[in-house]
mmCIF file of C-alpha atoms in Angstrom:
data_model
loop_
_atom_site.group_PDB
_atom_site.id
_atom_site.type_symbol
_atom_site.label_atom_id
_atom_site.label_comp_id
_atom_site.label_asym_id
_atom_site.label_seq_id
_atom_site.Cartn_x
_atom_site.Cartn_y
_atom_site.Cartn_z
ATOM 1 C CA MET D 7 11.533 6.518 -88.536
ATOM 2 C CA GLU D 8 13.372 7.999 -85.540
ATOM 3 C CA GLU D 9 10.102 9.193 -83.986
ATOM 4 C CA ALA D 10 8.613 5.716 -84.346
ATOM 5 C CA LEU D 11 11.693 4.257 -82.656
ATOM 6 C CA ASP D 12 11.406 6.840 -79.852
ATOM 7 C CA HIS D 13 7.751 5.927 -79.311
ATOM 8 C CA GLU D 14 8.402 2.181 -79.358
ATOM 9 C CA MET D 15 11.229 2.424 -76.821
ATOM 10 C CA ALA D 16 9.229 4.719 -74.544
ATOM 11 C CA ARG D 17 6.272 2.325 -74.688
ATOM 12 C CA SER D 18 8.329 -0.786 -73.877
ATOM 13 C CA ALA D 19 10.672 0.769 -71.304
ATOM 14 C CA LEU D 20 10.192 -0.261 -67.693
ATOM 15 C CA PRO D 21 9.731 2.436 -65.030
ATOM 16 C CA PRO D 22 12.842 3.458 -63.070
ATOM 17 C CA ALA D 23 14.050 0.759 -60.681
ATOM 18 C CA PRO D 24 14.117 1.323 -56.906
ATOM 19 C CA GLY D 25 17.111 3.515 -56.087
ATOM 20 C CA ALA D 26 17.221 5.262 -59.470
ATOM 21 C CA ASP D 27 15.907 8.423 -57.805
ATOM 22 C CA ARG D 28 19.027 8.457 -55.595
ATOM 23 C CA TYR D 29 21.630 7.313 -58.125
ATOM 24 C CA ARG D 30 21.484 8.452 -61.730
ATOM 25 C CA SER D 31 24.146 5.862 -62.548
ATOM 26 C CA LEU D 32 21.655 3.127 -61.617
ATOM 27 C CA ASP D 33 19.138 4.474 -64.108
ATOM 28 C CA PHE D 34 21.999 4.865 -66.614
ATOM 29 C CA ALA D 35 22.928 1.187 -66.233
ATOM 30 C CA ASP D 36 19.261 0.283 -66.756
ATOM 31 C CA THR D 37 18.862 2.211 -70.034
ATOM 32 C CA ALA D 38 19.111 -1.167 -71.773
ATOM 33 C CA ALA D 39 17.046 -4.131 -70.651
ATOM 34 C CA THR D 40 16.018 -7.588 -71.751
ATOM 35 C CA LEU D 41 12.285 -8.266 -71.664
ATOM 36 C CA PRO D 42 10.299 -11.512 -71.988
ATOM 37 C CA ALA D 43 9.762 -13.196 -75.355
ATOM 38 C CA GLY D 44 13.089 -12.027 -76.713
ATOM 39 C CA GLN D 45 12.195 -8.334 -76.553
ATOM 40 C CA SER D 46 14.569 -5.622 -75.387
ATOM 41 C CA TYR D 47 15.087 -1.887 -75.504
ATOM 42 C CA ASP D 48 18.034 0.496 -75.465
ATOM 43 C CA LEU D 49 17.361 4.117 -74.575
ATOM 44 C CA LEU D 50 20.839 5.078 -75.824
ATOM 45 C CA ALA D 51 20.509 3.257 -79.148
ATOM 46 C CA VAL D 52 20.490 6.424 -81.243
ATOM 47 C CA PRO D 53 21.741 9.978 -80.556
ATOM 48 C CA ARG D 54 18.201 11.398 -80.322
ATOM 49 C CA THR D 55 17.067 9.077 -77.511
ATOM 50 C CA ALA D 56 20.442 9.345 -75.762
ATOM 51 C CA MET D 57 20.056 13.129 -75.806
ATOM 52 C CA CYS D 58 16.536 12.844 -74.386
ATOM 53 C CA TRP D 59 17.845 10.657 -71.544
ATOM 54 C CA LEU D 60 20.632 13.109 -70.682
ATOM 55 C CA ALA D 61 18.248 16.069 -70.715
ATOM 56 C CA ALA D 62 15.631 14.225 -68.623
ATOM 57 C CA HIS D 63 18.318 13.555 -65.997
ATOM 58 C CA GLU D 64 19.516 17.192 -66.044
ATOM 59 C CA LEU D 65 22.931 16.190 -67.349
ATOM 60 C CA THR D 66 22.775 18.568 -70.302
ATOM 61 C CA THR D 67 20.332 20.884 -72.024
ATOM 62 C CA PRO D 68 17.929 19.783 -74.799
ATOM 63 C CA ASP D 69 19.480 22.268 -77.265
ATOM 64 C CA ILE D 70 22.791 20.367 -77.394
ATOM 65 C CA ARG D 71 22.961 18.198 -80.501
ATOM 66 C CA LEU D 72 24.338 14.723 -79.923
ATOM 67 C CA TYR D 73 26.224 12.739 -82.540
ATOM 68 C CA GLU D 74 26.641 8.972 -82.880
ATOM 69 C CA LEU D 75 30.200 9.123 -81.545
ATOM 70 C CA CYS D 76 28.898 10.637 -78.295
ATOM 71 C CA ALA D 77 26.020 8.135 -78.039
ATOM 72 C CA ARG D 78 28.567 5.352 -78.548
ATOM 73 C CA ARG D 79 30.699 6.760 -75.721
ATOM 74 C CA MET D 80 27.623 6.667 -73.494
ATOM 75 C CA ARG D 81 26.863 3.053 -74.428
ATOM 76 C CA THR D 82 30.490 2.062 -73.823
ATOM 77 C CA LEU D 83 30.572 3.632 -70.358
ATOM 78 C CA ARG D 84 27.202 2.052 -69.569
ATOM 79 C CA GLY D 85 28.671 -1.364 -70.372
ATOM 80 C CA HIS D 86 31.541 -0.753 -67.964
ATOM 81 C CA VAL D 87 29.229 0.533 -65.212
ATOM 82 C CA ARG D 88 27.053 -2.556 -65.668
ATOM 83 C CA ALA D 89 30.132 -4.790 -65.411
ATOM 84 C CA LEU D 90 31.132 -3.112 -62.132
ATOM 85 C CA PHE D 91 27.586 -3.401 -60.762
ATOM 86 C CA ALA D 92 27.419 -7.083 -61.750
ATOM 87 C CA ALA D 93 30.748 -7.773 -60.024
ATOM 88 C CA ALA D 94 29.520 -6.005 -56.883
ATOM 89 C CA VAL D 95 26.292 -8.043 -56.873
ATOM 90 C CA ASP D 96 28.195 -11.310 -57.434
ATOM 91 C CA GLY D 97 30.919 -10.445 -54.931
ATOM 92 C CA SER D 98 33.553 -11.055 -57.605
ATOM 93 C CA ALA D 99 36.595 -9.011 -58.646
ATOM 94 C CA PRO D 100 35.615 -6.189 -61.007
ATOM 95 C CA PRO D 101 37.062 -6.185 -64.534
ATOM 96 C CA GLU D 102 40.225 -4.081 -64.675
ATOM 97 C CA GLU D 103 39.188 -2.485 -67.966
ATOM 98 C CA SER D 104 35.882 -1.351 -66.431
ATOM 99 C CA LEU D 105 37.622 0.192 -63.427
ATOM 100 C CA ARG D 106 39.994 1.949 -65.813
ATOM 101 C CA ALA D 107 37.134 3.191 -68.039
ATOM 102 C CA VAL D 108 35.193 4.666 -65.117
ATOM 103 C CA ASN D 109 38.322 6.330 -63.745
ATOM 104 C CA GLU D 110 39.119 7.748 -67.181
ATOM 105 C CA ALA D 111 35.602 9.182 -67.411
ATOM 106 C CA LEU D 112 36.043 10.719 -63.952
ATOM 107 C CA THR D 113 39.222 12.531 -64.975
ATOM 108 C CA ALA D 114 38.578 13.231 -68.678
ATOM 109 C CA VAL D 115 36.918 16.621 -68.355
ATOM 110 C CA PRO D 116 39.375 19.534 -68.181
ATOM 111 C CA SER D 117 38.645 21.951 -65.376
ATOM 112 C CA ALA D 118 40.092 24.928 -67.262
ATOM 113 C CA PRO D 119 40.342 26.066 -70.899
ATOM 114 C CA LEU D 120 43.251 24.387 -72.660
ATOM 115 C CA LEU D 121 46.215 26.117 -74.273
ATOM 116 C CA ALA D 122 46.162 25.968 -78.078
ATOM 117 C CA TRP D 123 48.016 27.536 -81.000
ATOM 118 C CA ASP D 124 47.313 28.022 -84.688
ATOM 119 C CA GLU D 125 48.671 30.376 -87.339
ATOM 120 C CA ALA D 126 45.482 32.422 -87.619
ATOM 121 C CA HIS D 127 45.067 33.123 -83.901
ATOM 122 C CA GLY D 128 48.400 32.353 -82.290
ATOM 123 C CA MET D 129 48.435 31.223 -78.660
ATOM 124 C CA ARG D 130 45.058 31.146 -76.981
ATOM 125 C CA ARG D 131 42.929 29.354 -74.389
ATOM 126 C CA VAL D 132 40.089 27.243 -75.759
ATOM 127 C CA GLN D 133 37.312 25.136 -74.368
ATOM 128 C CA ALA D 134 36.642 21.677 -75.747
ATOM 129 C CA HIS D 135 34.035 21.318 -78.487
ATOM 130 C CA PRO D 136 30.722 22.238 -76.806
ATOM 131 C CA THR D 137 28.984 18.937 -77.584
ATOM 132 C CA ASP D 138 31.979 16.835 -76.632
ATOM 133 C CA GLN D 139 32.453 18.866 -73.465
ATOM 134 C CA ALA D 140 28.783 18.484 -72.538
ATOM 135 C CA VAL D 141 28.849 14.720 -73.009
ATOM 136 C CA GLY D 142 32.221 14.433 -71.269
ATOM 137 C CA HIS D 143 30.832 16.333 -68.302
ATOM 138 C CA ALA D 144 27.743 14.095 -68.234
ATOM 139 C CA LEU D 145 29.870 10.943 -68.360
ATOM 140 C CA ALA D 146 32.133 12.260 -65.601
ATOM 141 C CA THR D 147 29.060 12.962 -63.454
ATOM 142 C CA LEU D 148 27.673 9.467 -64.076
ATOM 143 C CA ALA D 149 31.054 7.852 -63.382
ATOM 144 C CA ALA D 150 31.326 9.752 -60.088
ATOM 145 C CA ASP D 151 27.791 8.715 -59.177
ATOM 146 C CA ALA D 152 28.592 5.054 -59.914
ATOM 147 C CA ALA D 153 31.768 5.293 -57.823
ATOM 148 C CA ASP D 154 29.782 6.802 -54.940
ATOM 149 C CA LEU D 155 27.285 3.945 -55.109
ATOM 150 C CA LEU D 156 29.894 1.188 -55.370
ATOM 151 C CA ALA D 157 32.107 2.547 -52.607
ATOM 152 C CA GLY D 158 29.430 4.046 -50.372
ATOM 153 C CA PRO D 159 27.023 2.884 -47.683
ATOM 154 C CA ASP D 160 24.390 1.718 -50.206
ATOM 155 C CA ALA D 161 26.733 -0.703 -52.001
ATOM 156 C CA GLY D 162 25.314 -3.657 -50.071
ATOM 157 C CA LEU D 163 21.803 -2.813 -51.306
ATOM 158 C CA LEU D 164 22.728 -3.147 -54.975
ATOM 159 C CA ALA D 165 21.021 -6.157 -56.552
ATOM 160 C CA ALA D 166 20.108 -7.647 -59.912
ATOM 161 C CA CYS D 167 16.450 -8.130 -60.791
ATOM 162 C CA ALA D 168 15.452 -11.673 -59.842
ATOM 163 C CA SER D 169 12.822 -11.995 -62.581
ATOM 164 C CA ALA D 170 14.421 -13.650 -65.610
ATOM 165 C CA PRO D 171 15.165 -12.617 -68.286
ATOM 166 C CA CYS D 172 15.286 -9.049 -66.913
ATOM 167 C CA ASP D 173 18.871 -7.891 -66.476
ATOM 168 C CA ARG D 174 18.310 -4.553 -64.734
ATOM 169 C CA PHE D 175 19.823 -3.445 -61.431
ATOM 170 C CA LEU D 176 18.081 -1.989 -58.394
ATOM 171 C CA LEU D 177 18.648 -1.002 -54.784
ATOM 172 C CA ARG D 178 16.901 -3.302 -52.340
ATOM 173 C CA THR D 179 15.073 -0.511 -50.554
ATOM 174 C CA HIS D 180 12.881 -3.116 -48.830
ATOM 175 C CA GLY D 181 14.354 -6.307 -47.406
ATOM 176 C CA ARG D 182 12.241 -8.642 -49.534
ATOM 177 C CA ARG D 183 12.371 -6.564 -52.728
ATOM 178 C CA HIS D 184 14.027 -8.607 -55.480
ATOM 179 C CA TRP D 185 12.456 -7.066 -58.582
ATOM 180 C CA CYS D 186 13.120 -3.878 -60.494
ATOM 181 C CA SER D 187 9.452 -3.186 -61.278
ATOM 182 C CA THR D 188 5.892 -4.268 -60.554
ATOM 183 C CA ARG D 189 5.818 -5.895 -63.992
ATOM 184 C CA CYS D 190 8.814 -8.081 -63.137
ATOM 185 C CA GLY D 191 7.421 -8.890 -59.681
ATOM 186 C CA ASP D 192 4.060 -9.943 -61.124
ATOM 187 C CA ARG D 193 5.797 -12.108 -63.712
ATOM 188 C CA ALA D 194 7.952 -13.814 -61.070
ATOM 189 C CA ARG D 195 4.940 -14.458 -58.811
ATOM 190 C CA ALA D 196 2.948 -15.864 -61.746
ATOM 191 C CA ALA D 197 5.854 -18.173 -62.637
ATOM 192 C CA ARG D 198 6.054 -19.414 -59.036
ATOM 193 C CA ALA D 199 2.296 -20.022 -58.898
ATOM 194 C CA TYR D 200 2.441 -21.913 -62.200
ATOM 195 C CA ALA D 201 5.309 -24.076 -60.909
ATOM 196 C CA ARG D 202 3.346 -24.836 -57.700
ATOM 197 C CA ARG D 203 0.256 -25.865 -59.695
ATOM 198 C CA ASN D 204 2.356 -28.170 -61.869
ATOM 199 C CA ARG D 205 3.968 -29.796 -58.830
ATOM 200 C CA ALA D 206 0.555 -30.294 -57.192
ATOM 201 C CA SER D 207 -0.896 -31.910 -60.320
ATOM 202 C CA THR D 208 1.901 -34.475 -60.695
#
């Protein structure tokens, strides 16, 4: 069942949007997308596909096992990153809770082993649970990447795909680029041509 889901999502997923090669947070925000005819995909829907995405983006190693709690943390942060990107595109004030969530992800990973005590071992220094630490580190990296994009020189290039119903983000690497993929661009051009034909025939 999981393998079938993996295959279906891989088949329907759009290629990375312009700018995703420079900002992993852009590709992270685009791990869920709405497609025509009510279709959609979510590359973080289950722990297995979320793990594959992290490994493909060199944010962890494939041998780390991911649990649903960690995949849910990824989906939650993605929602906040998307909210910040949408506010930047619209020129509106970003949601306070999204700013707070990204800042919490930035500062959540301890830089040193923590001090712990139990009766069996007494006082000792311990690292966080390996899986939780790996995901926390990945989320901190993605949060920092999103902050760099939103506050950096490329912030003005951030755009939303102009081909409805697609809801992905992209960097406008070319002045007239308004679409996240060739598929979306072709669909938008076909819709415009159809509208022109209808106007001409009336």
